[in-house]
Amino acid sequence: MSEERDISGILEILDDDYARAILEATRRKQLSAKELSEECDMSVSTVSRRVNTLLEYDLLIERTHVDPDGHHYSEYEAQLDRVEVQLLESGFDVRIELREDAPDRFARLWNTMRTE
């Protein structure tokens, strides 16, 4: 997703009980679709639809793992850290913060230092 985030789309996603349950569960640990289905008490197809939407909006990170027998599977981790909504005289100010892993944080800091 671009830097210009679709705020209304993200707020719509956060209004969905299933999407919120997936974000809450994956904030604590990485989980596969099957594990999410069991932990969140929803069908795998429901998990799959919500995961695809959450990935589209960069609210989840997908990590692919390969078993010793060659089969692969994905696990998901919440990337959403914070949503802040403030009512101003001129409308709403919505800020969305995503968690960064160490390589992303380093790249951002390096780019900032190079441009200063």
PDB file of N, CA, C and O in Angstrom, residues 40-78:
ATOM      1  N   CYS A  40      -9.435 -18.079  17.053  1.00  0.00           N
ATOM      2  CA  CYS A  40     -10.456 -17.040  16.912  1.00  0.00           C
ATOM      3  C   CYS A  40     -11.852 -17.603  16.688  1.00  0.00           C
ATOM      4  O   CYS A  40     -12.809 -16.838  16.525  1.00  0.00           O
ATOM      5  N   ASP A  41     -11.967 -18.926  16.636  1.00  0.00           N
ATOM      6  CA  ASP A  41     -13.252 -19.601  16.465  1.00  0.00           C
ATOM      7  C   ASP A  41     -13.988 -19.115  15.212  1.00  0.00           C
ATOM      8  O   ASP A  41     -15.118 -18.627  15.274  1.00  0.00           O
ATOM      9  N   MET A  42     -13.287 -19.241  14.066  1.00  0.00           N
ATOM     10  CA  MET A  42     -13.887 -18.890  12.774  1.00  0.00           C
ATOM     11  C   MET A  42     -13.392 -19.874  11.734  1.00  0.00           C
ATOM     12  O   MET A  42     -12.385 -20.544  11.939  1.00  0.00           O
ATOM     13  N   SER A  43     -14.099 -19.975  10.636  1.00  0.00           N
ATOM     14  CA  SER A  43     -13.709 -20.914   9.584  1.00  0.00           C
ATOM     15  C   SER A  43     -12.412 -20.459   8.917  1.00  0.00           C
ATOM     16  O   SER A  43     -12.077 -19.274   8.931  1.00  0.00           O
ATOM     17  N   VAL A  44     -11.706 -21.407   8.316  1.00  0.00           N
ATOM     18  CA  VAL A  44     -10.466 -21.094   7.609  1.00  0.00           C
ATOM     19  C   VAL A  44     -10.750 -20.153   6.438  1.00  0.00           C
ATOM     20  O   VAL A  44      -9.955 -19.254   6.146  1.00  0.00           O
ATOM     21  N   SER A  45     -11.894 -20.315   5.769  1.00  0.00           N
ATOM     22  CA  SER A  45     -12.221 -19.421   4.648  1.00  0.00           C
ATOM     23  C   SER A  45     -12.447 -17.991   5.138  1.00  0.00           C
ATOM     24  O   SER A  45     -12.053 -17.027   4.469  1.00  0.00           O
ATOM     25  N   THR A  46     -13.061 -17.820   6.311  1.00  0.00           N
ATOM     26  CA  THR A  46     -13.233 -16.482   6.888  1.00  0.00           C
ATOM     27  C   THR A  46     -11.885 -15.886   7.242  1.00  0.00           C
ATOM     28  O   THR A  46     -11.611 -14.719   6.954  1.00  0.00           O
ATOM     29  N   VAL A  47     -11.019 -16.697   7.843  1.00  0.00           N
ATOM     30  CA  VAL A  47      -9.663 -16.245   8.161  1.00  0.00           C
ATOM     31  C   VAL A  47      -8.961 -15.798   6.883  1.00  0.00           C
ATOM     32  O   VAL A  47      -8.359 -14.725   6.827  1.00  0.00           O
ATOM     33  N   SER A  48      -9.043 -16.615   5.852  1.00  0.00           N
ATOM     34  CA  SER A  48      -8.355 -16.320   4.597  1.00  0.00           C
ATOM     35  C   SER A  48      -8.813 -14.995   3.996  1.00  0.00           C
ATOM     36  O   SER A  48      -7.988 -14.178   3.559  1.00  0.00           O
ATOM     37  N   ARG A  49     -10.113 -14.767   3.971  1.00  0.00           N
ATOM     38  CA  ARG A  49     -10.635 -13.502   3.419  1.00  0.00           C
ATOM     39  C   ARG A  49     -10.152 -12.308   4.228  1.00  0.00           C
ATOM     40  O   ARG A  49      -9.708 -11.301   3.663  1.00  0.00           O
ATOM     41  N   ARG A  50     -10.226 -12.406   5.545  1.00  0.00           N
ATOM     42  CA  ARG A  50      -9.804 -11.284   6.396  1.00  0.00           C
ATOM     43  C   ARG A  50      -8.294 -11.080   6.315  1.00  0.00           C
ATOM     44  O   ARG A  50      -7.828  -9.948   6.250  1.00  0.00           O
ATOM     45  N   VAL A  51      -7.529 -12.164   6.300  1.00  0.00           N
ATOM     46  CA  VAL A  51      -6.069 -12.050   6.201  1.00  0.00           C
ATOM     47  C   VAL A  51      -5.690 -11.347   4.900  1.00  0.00           C
ATOM     48  O   VAL A  51      -4.822 -10.462   4.887  1.00  0.00           O
ATOM     49  N   ASN A  52      -6.328 -11.718   3.794  1.00  0.00           N
ATOM     50  CA  ASN A  52      -6.019 -11.070   2.510  1.00  0.00           C
ATOM     51  C   ASN A  52      -6.274  -9.567   2.572  1.00  0.00           C
ATOM     52  O   ASN A  52      -5.478  -8.771   2.059  1.00  0.00           O
ATOM     53  N   THR A  53      -7.370  -9.170   3.188  1.00  0.00           N
ATOM     54  CA  THR A  53      -7.671  -7.740   3.321  1.00  0.00           C
ATOM     55  C   THR A  53      -6.662  -7.052   4.231  1.00  0.00           C
ATOM     56  O   THR A  53      -6.167  -5.968   3.918  1.00  0.00           O
ATOM     57  N   LEU A  54      -6.335  -7.679   5.356  1.00  0.00           N
ATOM     58  CA  LEU A  54      -5.368  -7.095   6.282  1.00  0.00           C
ATOM     59  C   LEU A  54      -3.985  -6.967   5.639  1.00  0.00           C
ATOM     60  O   LEU A  54      -3.277  -5.985   5.871  1.00  0.00           O
ATOM     61  N   LEU A  55      -3.606  -7.941   4.825  1.00  0.00           N
ATOM     62  CA  LEU A  55      -2.334  -7.864   4.102  1.00  0.00           C
ATOM     63  C   LEU A  55      -2.360  -6.730   3.075  1.00  0.00           C
ATOM     64  O   LEU A  55      -1.370  -6.004   2.910  1.00  0.00           O
ATOM     65  N   GLU A  56      -3.478  -6.589   2.394  1.00  0.00           N
ATOM     66  CA  GLU A  56      -3.628  -5.539   1.378  1.00  0.00           C
ATOM     67  C   GLU A  56      -3.396  -4.154   1.978  1.00  0.00           C
ATOM     68  O   GLU A  56      -2.832  -3.275   1.338  1.00  0.00           O
ATOM     69  N   TYR A  57      -3.824  -3.956   3.215  1.00  0.00           N
ATOM     70  CA  TYR A  57      -3.685  -2.669   3.884  1.00  0.00           C
ATOM     71  C   TYR A  57      -2.442  -2.598   4.774  1.00  0.00           C
ATOM     72  O   TYR A  57      -2.305  -1.670   5.574  1.00  0.00           O
ATOM     73  N   ASP A  58      -1.540  -3.577   4.657  1.00  0.00           N
ATOM     74  CA  ASP A  58      -0.286  -3.614   5.421  1.00  0.00           C
ATOM     75  C   ASP A  58      -0.494  -3.704   6.926  1.00  0.00           C
ATOM     76  O   ASP A  58       0.367  -3.283   7.697  1.00  0.00           O
ATOM     77  N   LEU A  59      -1.619  -4.238   7.353  1.00  0.00           N
ATOM     78  CA  LEU A  59      -1.881  -4.367   8.779  1.00  0.00           C
ATOM     79  C   LEU A  59      -1.367  -5.689   9.337  1.00  0.00           C
ATOM     80  O   LEU A  59      -1.284  -5.861  10.547  1.00  0.00           O
ATOM     81  N   LEU A  60      -1.028  -6.625   8.443  1.00  0.00           N
ATOM     82  CA  LEU A  60      -0.407  -7.906   8.798  1.00  0.00           C
ATOM     83  C   LEU A  60       0.845  -8.090   7.968  1.00  0.00           C
ATOM     84  O   LEU A  60       0.944  -7.557   6.860  1.00  0.00           O
ATOM     85  N   ILE A  61       1.760  -8.887   8.499  1.00  0.00           N
ATOM     86  CA  ILE A  61       2.947  -9.324   7.765  1.00  0.00           C
ATOM     87  C   ILE A  61       2.807 -10.832   7.571  1.00  0.00           C
ATOM     88  O   ILE A  61       2.424 -11.554   8.495  1.00  0.00           O
ATOM     89  N   GLU A  62       3.122 -11.302   6.371  1.00  0.00           N
ATOM     90  CA  GLU A  62       3.083 -12.732   6.077  1.00  0.00           C
ATOM     91  C   GLU A  62       4.507 -13.256   6.030  1.00  0.00           C
ATOM     92  O   GLU A  62       5.363 -12.688   5.365  1.00  0.00           O
ATOM     93  N   ARG A  63       4.761 -14.332   6.758  1.00  0.00           N
ATOM     94  CA  ARG A  63       6.072 -14.982   6.747  1.00  0.00           C
ATOM     95  C   ARG A  63       5.877 -16.423   6.285  1.00  0.00           C
ATOM     96  O   ARG A  63       5.048 -17.132   6.831  1.00  0.00           O
ATOM     97  N   THR A  64       6.636 -16.819   5.271  1.00  0.00           N
ATOM     98  CA  THR A  64       6.518 -18.167   4.726  1.00  0.00           C
ATOM     99  C   THR A  64       7.592 -19.049   5.344  1.00  0.00           C
ATOM    100  O   THR A  64       8.761 -18.670   5.417  1.00  0.00           O
ATOM    101  N   HIS A  65       7.182 -20.224   5.800  1.00  0.00           N
ATOM    102  CA  HIS A  65       8.092 -21.204   6.408  1.00  0.00           C
ATOM    103  C   HIS A  65       8.084 -22.473   5.563  1.00  0.00           C
ATOM    104  O   HIS A  65       7.051 -22.841   5.011  1.00  0.00           O
ATOM    105  N   VAL A  66       9.235 -23.137   5.507  1.00  0.00           N
ATOM    106  CA  VAL A  66       9.348 -24.386   4.764  1.00  0.00           C
ATOM    107  C   VAL A  66       9.661 -25.501   5.754  1.00  0.00           C
ATOM    108  O   VAL A  66      10.614 -25.419   6.522  1.00  0.00           O
ATOM    109  N   ASP A  67       8.822 -26.545   5.741  1.00  0.00           N
ATOM    110  CA  ASP A  67       9.048 -27.723   6.574  1.00  0.00           C
ATOM    111  C   ASP A  67      10.205 -28.539   6.011  1.00  0.00           C
ATOM    112  O   ASP A  67      10.519 -28.436   4.823  1.00  0.00           O
ATOM    113  N   PRO A  68      10.826 -29.379   6.834  1.00  0.00           N
ATOM    114  CA  PRO A  68      11.908 -30.243   6.339  1.00  0.00           C
ATOM    115  C   PRO A  68      11.487 -31.134   5.165  1.00  0.00           C
ATOM    116  O   PRO A  68      12.302 -31.485   4.322  1.00  0.00           O
ATOM    117  N   ASP A  69      10.189 -31.459   5.077  1.00  0.00           N
ATOM    118  CA  ASP A  69       9.717 -32.311   3.980  1.00  0.00           C
ATOM    119  C   ASP A  69       9.435 -31.514   2.699  1.00  0.00           C
ATOM    120  O   ASP A  69       8.992 -32.065   1.695  1.00  0.00           O
ATOM    121  N   GLY A  70       9.676 -30.193   2.741  1.00  0.00           N
ATOM    122  CA  GLY A  70       9.520 -29.374   1.542  1.00  0.00           C
ATOM    123  C   GLY A  70       8.208 -28.610   1.447  1.00  0.00           C
ATOM    124  O   GLY A  70       8.073 -27.731   0.614  1.00  0.00           O
ATOM    125  N   HIS A  71       7.229 -28.947   2.273  1.00  0.00           N
ATOM    126  CA  HIS A  71       5.961 -28.212   2.257  1.00  0.00           C
ATOM    127  C   HIS A  71       6.164 -26.839   2.886  1.00  0.00           C
ATOM    128  O   HIS A  71       6.974 -26.669   3.793  1.00  0.00           O
ATOM    129  N   HIS A  72       5.425 -25.878   2.390  1.00  0.00           N
ATOM    130  CA  HIS A  72       5.538 -24.540   2.958  1.00  0.00           C
ATOM    131  C   HIS A  72       4.170 -24.074   3.475  1.00  0.00           C
ATOM    132  O   HIS A  72       3.133 -24.561   3.035  1.00  0.00           O
ATOM    133  N   TYR A  73       4.225 -23.155   4.418  1.00  0.00           N
ATOM    134  CA  TYR A  73       3.013 -22.583   4.984  1.00  0.00           C
ATOM    135  C   TYR A  73       3.313 -21.157   5.430  1.00  0.00           C
ATOM    136  O   TYR A  73       4.471 -20.782   5.605  1.00  0.00           O
ATOM    137  N   SER A  74       2.288 -20.373   5.590  1.00  0.00           N
ATOM    138  CA  SER A  74       2.440 -18.982   6.000  1.00  0.00           C
ATOM    139  C   SER A  74       1.984 -18.801   7.437  1.00  0.00           C
ATOM    140  O   SER A  74       1.065 -19.469   7.906  1.00  0.00           O
ATOM    141  N   GLU A  75       2.661 -17.893   8.104  1.00  0.00           N
ATOM    142  CA  GLU A  75       2.233 -17.433   9.416  1.00  0.00           C
ATOM    143  C   GLU A  75       2.087 -15.920   9.323  1.00  0.00           C
ATOM    144  O   GLU A  75       2.735 -15.267   8.508  1.00  0.00           O
ATOM    145  N   TYR A  76       1.231 -15.390  10.164  1.00  0.00           N
ATOM    146  CA  TYR A  76       0.894 -13.980  10.089  1.00  0.00           C
ATOM    147  C   TYR A  76       1.186 -13.304  11.416  1.00  0.00           C
ATOM    148  O   TYR A  76       1.027 -13.895  12.482  1.00  0.00           O
ATOM    149  N   GLU A  77       1.611 -12.043  11.310  1.00  0.00           N
ATOM    150  CA  GLU A  77       1.931 -11.247  12.489  1.00  0.00           C
ATOM    151  C   GLU A  77       1.356  -9.846  12.294  1.00  0.00           C
ATOM    152  O   GLU A  77       1.501  -9.254  11.212  1.00  0.00           O
ATOM    153  N   ALA A  78       0.724  -9.322  13.325  1.00  0.00           N
ATOM    154  CA  ALA A  78       0.144  -7.976  13.236  1.00  0.00           C
ATOM    155  C   ALA A  78       1.255  -6.951  13.057  1.00  0.00           C
ATOM    156  O   ALA A  78       2.286  -7.004  13.725  1.00  0.00           O
TER     157      ALA A  78
END
